[in-house]
Short mmCIF file of C-alpha atoms and ligand atoms in Angstrom, two decimals:
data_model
loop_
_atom_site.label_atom_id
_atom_site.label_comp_id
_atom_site.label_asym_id
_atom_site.label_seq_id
_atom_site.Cartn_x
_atom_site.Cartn_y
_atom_site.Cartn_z
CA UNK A 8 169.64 -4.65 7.04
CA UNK A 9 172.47 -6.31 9.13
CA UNK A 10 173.50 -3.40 11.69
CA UNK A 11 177.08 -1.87 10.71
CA UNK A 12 177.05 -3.92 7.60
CA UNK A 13 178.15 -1.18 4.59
CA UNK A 14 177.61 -3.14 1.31
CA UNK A 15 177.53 0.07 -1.53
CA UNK A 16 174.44 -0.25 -3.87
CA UNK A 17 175.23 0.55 -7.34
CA UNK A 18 173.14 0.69 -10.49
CA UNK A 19 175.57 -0.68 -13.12
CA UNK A 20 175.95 1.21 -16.23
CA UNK A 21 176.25 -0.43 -19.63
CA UNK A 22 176.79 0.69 -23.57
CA UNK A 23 174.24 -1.17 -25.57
CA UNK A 24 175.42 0.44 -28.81
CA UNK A 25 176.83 -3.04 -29.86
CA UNK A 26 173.44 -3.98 -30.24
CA UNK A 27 172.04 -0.60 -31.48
CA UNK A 28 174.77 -0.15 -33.75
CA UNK A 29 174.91 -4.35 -34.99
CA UNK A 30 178.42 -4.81 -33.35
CA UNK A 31 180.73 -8.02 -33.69
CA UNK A 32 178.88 -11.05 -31.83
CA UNK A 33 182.33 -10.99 -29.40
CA UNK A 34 181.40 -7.31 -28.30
CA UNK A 35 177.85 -7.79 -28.29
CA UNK A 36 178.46 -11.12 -26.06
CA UNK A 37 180.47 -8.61 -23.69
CA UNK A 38 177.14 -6.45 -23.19
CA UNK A 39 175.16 -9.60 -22.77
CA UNK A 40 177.30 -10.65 -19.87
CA UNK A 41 176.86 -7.16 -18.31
CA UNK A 42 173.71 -7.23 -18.59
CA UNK A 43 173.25 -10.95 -16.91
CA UNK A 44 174.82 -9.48 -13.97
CA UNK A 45 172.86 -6.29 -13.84
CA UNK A 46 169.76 -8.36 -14.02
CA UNK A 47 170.62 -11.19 -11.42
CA UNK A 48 171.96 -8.68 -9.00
CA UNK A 49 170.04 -5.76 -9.22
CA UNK A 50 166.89 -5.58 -11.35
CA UNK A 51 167.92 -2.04 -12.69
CA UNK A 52 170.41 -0.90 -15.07
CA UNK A 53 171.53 2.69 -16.45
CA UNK A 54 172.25 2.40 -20.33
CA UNK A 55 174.12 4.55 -22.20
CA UNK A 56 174.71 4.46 -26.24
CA UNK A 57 170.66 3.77 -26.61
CA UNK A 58 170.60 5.79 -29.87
CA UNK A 59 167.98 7.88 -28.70
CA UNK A 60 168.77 11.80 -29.67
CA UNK A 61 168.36 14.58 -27.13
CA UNK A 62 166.17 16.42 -29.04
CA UNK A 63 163.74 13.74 -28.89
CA UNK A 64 164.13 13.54 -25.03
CA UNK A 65 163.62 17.34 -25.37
CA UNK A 66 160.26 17.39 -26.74
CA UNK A 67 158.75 14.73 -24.77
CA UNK A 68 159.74 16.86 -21.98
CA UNK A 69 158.31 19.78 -23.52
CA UNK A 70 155.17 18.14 -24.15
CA UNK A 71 154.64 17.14 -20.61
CA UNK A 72 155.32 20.50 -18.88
CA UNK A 73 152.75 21.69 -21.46
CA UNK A 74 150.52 19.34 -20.09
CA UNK A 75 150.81 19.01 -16.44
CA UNK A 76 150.77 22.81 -17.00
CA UNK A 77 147.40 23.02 -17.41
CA UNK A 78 145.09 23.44 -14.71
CA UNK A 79 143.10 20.63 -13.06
CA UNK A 80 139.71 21.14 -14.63
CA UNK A 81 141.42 20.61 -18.08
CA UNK A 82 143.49 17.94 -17.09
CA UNK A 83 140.87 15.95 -16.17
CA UNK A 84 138.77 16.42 -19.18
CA UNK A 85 141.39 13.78 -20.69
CA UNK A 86 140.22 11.48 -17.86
CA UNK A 87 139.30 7.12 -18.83
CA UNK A 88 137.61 4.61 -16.66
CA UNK A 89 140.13 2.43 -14.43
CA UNK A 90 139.77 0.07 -16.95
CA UNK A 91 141.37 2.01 -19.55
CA UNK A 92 145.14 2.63 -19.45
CA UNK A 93 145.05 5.79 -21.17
CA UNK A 94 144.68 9.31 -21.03
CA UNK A 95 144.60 11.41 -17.59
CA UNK A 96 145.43 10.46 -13.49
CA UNK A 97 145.00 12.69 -11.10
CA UNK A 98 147.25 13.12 -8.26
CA UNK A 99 146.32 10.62 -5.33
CA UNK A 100 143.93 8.93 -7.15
CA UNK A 101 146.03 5.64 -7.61
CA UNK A 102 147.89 3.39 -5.05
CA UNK A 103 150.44 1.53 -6.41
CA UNK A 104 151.42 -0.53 -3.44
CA UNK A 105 147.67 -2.25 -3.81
CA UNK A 106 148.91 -3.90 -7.08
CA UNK A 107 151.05 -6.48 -5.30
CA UNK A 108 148.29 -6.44 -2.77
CA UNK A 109 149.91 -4.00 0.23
CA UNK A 110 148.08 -1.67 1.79
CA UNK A 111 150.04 1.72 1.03
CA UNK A 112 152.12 2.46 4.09
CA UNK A 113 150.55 6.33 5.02
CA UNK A 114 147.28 4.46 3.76
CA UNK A 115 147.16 7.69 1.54
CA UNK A 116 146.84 7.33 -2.37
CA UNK A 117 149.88 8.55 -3.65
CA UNK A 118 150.78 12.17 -4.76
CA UNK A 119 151.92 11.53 -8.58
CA UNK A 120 149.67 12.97 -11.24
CA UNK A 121 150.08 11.07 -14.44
CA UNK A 122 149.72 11.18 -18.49
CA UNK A 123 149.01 7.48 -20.15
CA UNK A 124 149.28 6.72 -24.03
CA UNK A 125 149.26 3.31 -25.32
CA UNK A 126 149.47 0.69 -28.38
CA UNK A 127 145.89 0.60 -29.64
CA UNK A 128 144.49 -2.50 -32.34
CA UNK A 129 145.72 -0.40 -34.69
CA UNK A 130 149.24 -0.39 -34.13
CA UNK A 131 149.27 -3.98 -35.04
CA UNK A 132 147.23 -4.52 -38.32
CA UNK A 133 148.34 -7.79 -38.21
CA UNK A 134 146.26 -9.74 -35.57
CA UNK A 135 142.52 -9.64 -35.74
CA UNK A 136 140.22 -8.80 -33.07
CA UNK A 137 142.60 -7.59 -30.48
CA UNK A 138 140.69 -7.15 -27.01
CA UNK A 139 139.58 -3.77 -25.87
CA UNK A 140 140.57 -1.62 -23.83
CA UNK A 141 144.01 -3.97 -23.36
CA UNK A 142 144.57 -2.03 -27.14
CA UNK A 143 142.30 1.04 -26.43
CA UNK A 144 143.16 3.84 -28.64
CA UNK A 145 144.89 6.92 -26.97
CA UNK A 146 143.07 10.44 -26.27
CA UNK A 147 145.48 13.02 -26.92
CA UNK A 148 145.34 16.82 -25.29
CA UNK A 149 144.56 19.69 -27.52
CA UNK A 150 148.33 21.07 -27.63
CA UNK A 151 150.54 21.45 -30.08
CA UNK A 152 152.99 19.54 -31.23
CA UNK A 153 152.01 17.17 -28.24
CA UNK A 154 151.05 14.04 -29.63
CA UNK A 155 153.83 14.08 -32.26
CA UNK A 156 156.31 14.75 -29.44
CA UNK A 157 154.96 12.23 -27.75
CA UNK A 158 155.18 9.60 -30.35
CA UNK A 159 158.39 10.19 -31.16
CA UNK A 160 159.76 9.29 -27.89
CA UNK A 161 157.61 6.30 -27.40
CA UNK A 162 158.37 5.01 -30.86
CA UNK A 163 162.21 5.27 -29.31
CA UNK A 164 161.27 3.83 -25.94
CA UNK A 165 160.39 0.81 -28.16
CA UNK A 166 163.05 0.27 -29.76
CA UNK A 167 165.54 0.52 -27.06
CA UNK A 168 163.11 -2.18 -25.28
CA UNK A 169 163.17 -4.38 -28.09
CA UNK A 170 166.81 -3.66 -28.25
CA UNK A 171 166.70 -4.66 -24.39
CA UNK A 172 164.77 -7.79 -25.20
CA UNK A 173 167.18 -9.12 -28.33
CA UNK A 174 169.93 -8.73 -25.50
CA UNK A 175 168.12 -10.60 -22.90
CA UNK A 176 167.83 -13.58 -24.94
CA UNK A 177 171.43 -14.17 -25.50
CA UNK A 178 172.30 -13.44 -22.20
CA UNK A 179 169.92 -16.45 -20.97
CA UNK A 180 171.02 -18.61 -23.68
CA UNK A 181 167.43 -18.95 -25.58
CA UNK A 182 166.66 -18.40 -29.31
CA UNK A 183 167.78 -14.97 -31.11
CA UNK A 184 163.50 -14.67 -31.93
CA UNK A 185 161.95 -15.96 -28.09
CA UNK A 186 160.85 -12.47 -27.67
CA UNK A 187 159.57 -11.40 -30.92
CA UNK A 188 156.66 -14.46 -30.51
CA UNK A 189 155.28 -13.11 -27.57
CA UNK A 190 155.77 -9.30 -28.12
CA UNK A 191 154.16 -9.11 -31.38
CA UNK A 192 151.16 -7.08 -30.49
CA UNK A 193 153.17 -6.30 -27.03
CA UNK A 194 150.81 -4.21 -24.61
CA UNK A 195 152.90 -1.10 -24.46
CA UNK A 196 152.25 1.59 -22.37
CA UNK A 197 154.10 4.98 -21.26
CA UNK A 198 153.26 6.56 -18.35
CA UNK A 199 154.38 10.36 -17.89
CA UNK A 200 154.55 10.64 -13.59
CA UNK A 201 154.98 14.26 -12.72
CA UNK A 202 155.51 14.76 -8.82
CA UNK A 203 154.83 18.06 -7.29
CA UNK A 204 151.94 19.84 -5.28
CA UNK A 205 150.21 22.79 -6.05
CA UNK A 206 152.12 25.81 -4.53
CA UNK A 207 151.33 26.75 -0.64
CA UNK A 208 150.17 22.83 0.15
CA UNK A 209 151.99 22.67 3.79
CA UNK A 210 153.34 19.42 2.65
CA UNK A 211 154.12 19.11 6.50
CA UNK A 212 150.86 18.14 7.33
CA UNK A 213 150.72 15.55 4.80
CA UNK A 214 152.99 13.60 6.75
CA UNK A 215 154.82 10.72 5.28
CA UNK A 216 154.25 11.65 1.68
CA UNK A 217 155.00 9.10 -1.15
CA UNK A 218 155.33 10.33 -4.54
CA UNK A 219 155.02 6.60 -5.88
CA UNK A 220 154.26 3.93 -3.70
CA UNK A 221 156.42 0.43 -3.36
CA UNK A 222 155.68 -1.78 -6.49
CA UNK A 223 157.35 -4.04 -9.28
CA UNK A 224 156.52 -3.01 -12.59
CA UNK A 225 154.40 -5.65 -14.18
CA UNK A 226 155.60 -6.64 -17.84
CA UNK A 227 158.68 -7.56 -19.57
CA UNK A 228 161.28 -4.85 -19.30
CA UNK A 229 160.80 -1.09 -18.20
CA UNK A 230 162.83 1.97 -20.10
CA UNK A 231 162.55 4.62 -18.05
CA UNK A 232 163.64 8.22 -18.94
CA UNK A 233 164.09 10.23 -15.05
CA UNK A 234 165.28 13.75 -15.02
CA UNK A 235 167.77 14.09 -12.01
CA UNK A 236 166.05 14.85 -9.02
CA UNK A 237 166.07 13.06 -6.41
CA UNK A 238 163.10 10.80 -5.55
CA UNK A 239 163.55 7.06 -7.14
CA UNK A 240 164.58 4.65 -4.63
CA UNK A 241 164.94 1.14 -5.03
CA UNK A 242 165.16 -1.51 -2.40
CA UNK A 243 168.65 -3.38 -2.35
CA UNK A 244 169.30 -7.01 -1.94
CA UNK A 245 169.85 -6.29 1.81
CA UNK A 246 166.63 -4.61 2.20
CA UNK A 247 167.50 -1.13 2.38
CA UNK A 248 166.30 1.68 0.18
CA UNK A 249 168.54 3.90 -1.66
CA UNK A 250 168.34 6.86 -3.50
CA UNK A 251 168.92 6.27 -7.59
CA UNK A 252 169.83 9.25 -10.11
CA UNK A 253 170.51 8.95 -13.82
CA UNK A 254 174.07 9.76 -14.94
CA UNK A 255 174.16 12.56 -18.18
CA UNK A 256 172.13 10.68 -21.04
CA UNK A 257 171.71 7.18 -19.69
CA UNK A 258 168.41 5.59 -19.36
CA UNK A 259 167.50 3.34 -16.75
CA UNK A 260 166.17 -0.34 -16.99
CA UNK A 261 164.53 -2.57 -14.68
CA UNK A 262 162.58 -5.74 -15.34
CA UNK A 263 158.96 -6.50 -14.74
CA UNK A 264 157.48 -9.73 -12.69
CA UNK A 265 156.54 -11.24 -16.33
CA UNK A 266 160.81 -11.11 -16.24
CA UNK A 267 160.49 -12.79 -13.35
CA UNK A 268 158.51 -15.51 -13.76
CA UNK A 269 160.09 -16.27 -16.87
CA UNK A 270 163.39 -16.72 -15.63
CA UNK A 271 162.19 -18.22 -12.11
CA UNK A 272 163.79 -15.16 -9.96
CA UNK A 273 167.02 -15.26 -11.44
CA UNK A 274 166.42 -12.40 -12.86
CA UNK A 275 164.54 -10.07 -10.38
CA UNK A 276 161.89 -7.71 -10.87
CA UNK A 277 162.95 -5.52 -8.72
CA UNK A 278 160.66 -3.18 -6.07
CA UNK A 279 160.97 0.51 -6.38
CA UNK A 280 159.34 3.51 -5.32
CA UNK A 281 158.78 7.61 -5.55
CA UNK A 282 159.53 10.30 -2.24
CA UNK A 283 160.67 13.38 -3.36
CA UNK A 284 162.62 14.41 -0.91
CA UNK A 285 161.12 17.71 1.05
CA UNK A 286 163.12 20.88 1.55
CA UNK A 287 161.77 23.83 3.09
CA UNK A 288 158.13 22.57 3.45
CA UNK A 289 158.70 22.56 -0.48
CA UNK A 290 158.67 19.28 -2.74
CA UNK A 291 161.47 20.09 -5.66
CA UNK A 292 159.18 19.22 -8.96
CA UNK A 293 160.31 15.66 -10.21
CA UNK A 294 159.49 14.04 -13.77
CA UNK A 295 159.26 10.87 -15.41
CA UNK A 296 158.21 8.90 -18.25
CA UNK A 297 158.02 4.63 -17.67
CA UNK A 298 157.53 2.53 -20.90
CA UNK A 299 156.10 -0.78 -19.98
CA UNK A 300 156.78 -3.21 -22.52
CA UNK A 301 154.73 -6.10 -20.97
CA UNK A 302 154.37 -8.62 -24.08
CA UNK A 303 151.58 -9.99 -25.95
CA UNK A 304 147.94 -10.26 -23.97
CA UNK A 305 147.34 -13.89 -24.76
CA UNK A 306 151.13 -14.99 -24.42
CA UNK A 307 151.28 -17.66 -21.62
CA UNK A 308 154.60 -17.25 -19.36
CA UNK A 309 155.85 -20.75 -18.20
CA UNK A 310 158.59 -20.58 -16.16
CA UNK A 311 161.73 -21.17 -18.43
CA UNK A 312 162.91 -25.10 -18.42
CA UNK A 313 166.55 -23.69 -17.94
CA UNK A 314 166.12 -21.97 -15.21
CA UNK A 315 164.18 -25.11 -12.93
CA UNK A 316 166.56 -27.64 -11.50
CA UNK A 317 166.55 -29.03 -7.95
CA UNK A 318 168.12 -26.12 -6.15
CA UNK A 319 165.45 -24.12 -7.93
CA UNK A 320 162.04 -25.35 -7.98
CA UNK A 321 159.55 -24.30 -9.94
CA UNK A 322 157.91 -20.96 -7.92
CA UNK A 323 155.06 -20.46 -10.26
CA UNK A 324 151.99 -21.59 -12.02
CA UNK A 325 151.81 -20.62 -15.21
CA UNK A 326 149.29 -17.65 -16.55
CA UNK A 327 148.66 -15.50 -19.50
CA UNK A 328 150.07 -12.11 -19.57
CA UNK A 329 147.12 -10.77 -19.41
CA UNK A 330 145.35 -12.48 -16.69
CA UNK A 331 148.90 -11.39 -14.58
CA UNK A 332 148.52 -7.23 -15.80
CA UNK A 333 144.98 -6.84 -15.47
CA UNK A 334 145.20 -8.25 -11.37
CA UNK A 335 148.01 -5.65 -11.57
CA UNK A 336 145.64 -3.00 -12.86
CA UNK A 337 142.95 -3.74 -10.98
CA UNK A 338 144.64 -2.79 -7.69
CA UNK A 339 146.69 0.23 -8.61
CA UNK A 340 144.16 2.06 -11.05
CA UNK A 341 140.50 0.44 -9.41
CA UNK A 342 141.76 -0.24 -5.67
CA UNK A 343 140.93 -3.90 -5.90
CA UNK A 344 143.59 -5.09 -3.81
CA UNK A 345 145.56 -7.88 -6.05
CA UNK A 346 145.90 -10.83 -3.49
CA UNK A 347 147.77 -13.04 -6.55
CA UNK A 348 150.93 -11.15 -6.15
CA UNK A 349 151.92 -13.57 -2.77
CA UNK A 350 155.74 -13.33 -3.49
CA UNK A 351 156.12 -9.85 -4.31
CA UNK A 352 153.96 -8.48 -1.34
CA UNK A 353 156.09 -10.94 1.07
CA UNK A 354 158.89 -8.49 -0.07
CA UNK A 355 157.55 -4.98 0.52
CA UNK A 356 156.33 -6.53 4.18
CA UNK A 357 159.88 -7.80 5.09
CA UNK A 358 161.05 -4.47 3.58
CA UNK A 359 158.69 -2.70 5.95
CA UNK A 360 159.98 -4.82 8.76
CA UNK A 361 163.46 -4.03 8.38
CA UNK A 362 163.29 -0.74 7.59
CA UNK A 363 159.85 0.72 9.53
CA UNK A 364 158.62 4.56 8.96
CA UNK A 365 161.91 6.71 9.11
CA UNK A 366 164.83 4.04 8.15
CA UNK A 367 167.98 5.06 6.28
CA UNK A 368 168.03 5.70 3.13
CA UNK A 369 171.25 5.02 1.29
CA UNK A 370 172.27 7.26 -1.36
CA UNK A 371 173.54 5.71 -4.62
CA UNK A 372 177.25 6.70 -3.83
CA UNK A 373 176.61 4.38 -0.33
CA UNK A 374 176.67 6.50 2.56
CA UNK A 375 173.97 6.51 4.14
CA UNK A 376 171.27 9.47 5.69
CA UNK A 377 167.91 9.31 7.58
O1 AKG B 6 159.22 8.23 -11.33
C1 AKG B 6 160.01 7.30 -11.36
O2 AKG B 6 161.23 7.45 -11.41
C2 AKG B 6 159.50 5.87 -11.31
C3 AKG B 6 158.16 5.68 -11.95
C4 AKG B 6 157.71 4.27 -11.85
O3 AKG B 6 158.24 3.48 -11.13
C5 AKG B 6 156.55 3.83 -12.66
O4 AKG B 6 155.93 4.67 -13.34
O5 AKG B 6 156.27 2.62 -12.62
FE1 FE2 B 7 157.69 1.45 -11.63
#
């Protein structure tokens, strides 16, 4: 960060209904532009006029306080193998920071507990012999009205990425359909984070806790329903952190590194990560729900001919989407540390350079506290 340099970070907000809703092609062209900016200058955006209803929102939060409710010797009866994006996390058994090949910072596994449901072969009757467990079927609790809760919102989260992806396309001047040929049997997956700590942990002597540690999500586009604690920070263009909320109702967006390949970093995928903030030896409970919409497993991403021209050569090789996720996997759910992921990890270490242990953080408003 340059010193006494004040440049505000700000999560720009933006009404997709003209593309919910099938508004004129001038007002829909008026979202695309916003969201071309959003995307080349921050990597996350708050939408409003998504379509989703409340009450939807409302029972996938129900369902997870049902869940994480339970006690730890339940919870981890819904349990899978690394391998298997589904089902049950306990806290600090993952490190996300490994995915892009970083050691994590407190070299502690990080706090979050987490809930995974998926798309499974089934969900797409339309391509044989899907590979498992990319498409593994889900394992659902034993609680009422939880899968079905669950569902619902997912089934949403879809949409509104789909919705996302029908918007990215015009705003980077491809086809109406690019998406819908690689997201046809997309690998979709929702994690459910819930950050707290069991009550009475002296979460002083846990040091430099992190909720979520420093990663770029790994697919397409990321819808991500927060409630409004405090905790999400995302790491500016300047290399600071800084604190991001919701507003009432909006969701927020933020692209993946497939995003980024694609569209050779002009559109970033931006790094992010979880530390609820501590008050009175207490962590105030924080909860999430991330739908990865990371495109179909045998899609190849080649960098975009549009976006290559001699003041931007071409930064990567090409590789399947699911050669690029399962490296991804393999370091934040198995601990294999992914040493593909050269350019993002070259970003959390300058970030860690600028910043070090107890930098500023910048709230989203722009003043800044340590
Ligand atoms: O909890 C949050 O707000 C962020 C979660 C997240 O980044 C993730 O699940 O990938
Ligand atoms: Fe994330």
């Amino acid at each position: 960060m340059k010193e006494g340099v004040a440049i505000s970070f700000h999560v720009p907000l933006v009404d997709i209904s003209a593309y919910v809703r099938d508004g004129s092609s001038v007002e829909r062209a008026a979202v695309a532009q916003q969201v071309d900016a959003a995307c080349r200058e921050v990597g996350f955006i708050q939408v409003v006029g998504h379509g989703i209803a409340a009450s939807v929102i409302q029972g996938l939060t129900d369902a997870m306080d049902a869940f994480f409710a339970l006690d730890l010797r339940a919870k981890k009866a819904y349990r899978t193998p690394p391998a298997v994006n589904r089902g049950y996390t306990p806290p600090k058994s993952e490190s996300l920071s490994l995915s892009l090949g970083v050691e994590p910072a407190n070299r502690m596994n990080d706090f979050f507990e987490a809930f995974n449901v998926g798309a499974g072969a089934d969900d797409y009757p339309h391509v044989a012999d899907l590979p498992q467990p990319d498409y593994a079927d889900n394992v659902w609790p034993d609680i009422d009205g939880f899968e079905a809760h669950v569902s619902a919102y997912f089934a949403e989260a879809g949409r509104v990425a789909r919705t996302m992806t029908r918007i990215f396309a015009d705003a980077l001047g491809l086809e109406p359909g690019f998406f819908d040929r690689v997201t046809d049997h997309s690998l979709d997956v929702m994690r459910m984070n819930y950050y707290a700590l069991p009550p009475g942990t002296d979460v002083r002597l846990d040091g430099d806790l992190t909720g979520m540690g420093e990663h770029t999500d790994y697919g397409i586009v990321t819808v991500l329903w927060a409630d409004q604690v405090r905790g999400l920070q995302v790491l500016g263009s300047d290399g600071s952190w800084n604190d991001v909320q919701p507003a009432d109702g909006a969701l927020l967006i933020n692209l993946g590194d497939v995003t980024a390949r694609w569209t050779n970093e002009r559109w970033m995928s931006t790094l992010h990560r979880v530390k609820p903030p501590v008050i009175d030896g207490m962590i105030e409970r924080r909860r999430s729900a991330a739908f990865f919409h990371d495109g179909n497993v045998d899609a190849l991403i080649t960098t975009l001919p549009t976006c290559v021209d001699p003041r931007h050569p071409d930064l990567y090789e090409p590789t399947t989407i699911g050669e690029h996720i399962a490296a991804k996997l393999a370091g934040s759910r198995a601990g294999r540390r992914n040493d593909a992921a050269v350019r993002e990890s070259a970003r959390v270490l300058a970030s860690r350079s600028v910043g070090g242990a107890g930098e500023g953080i910048r709230t989203s408003s722009g003043t800044v506290r340590s």
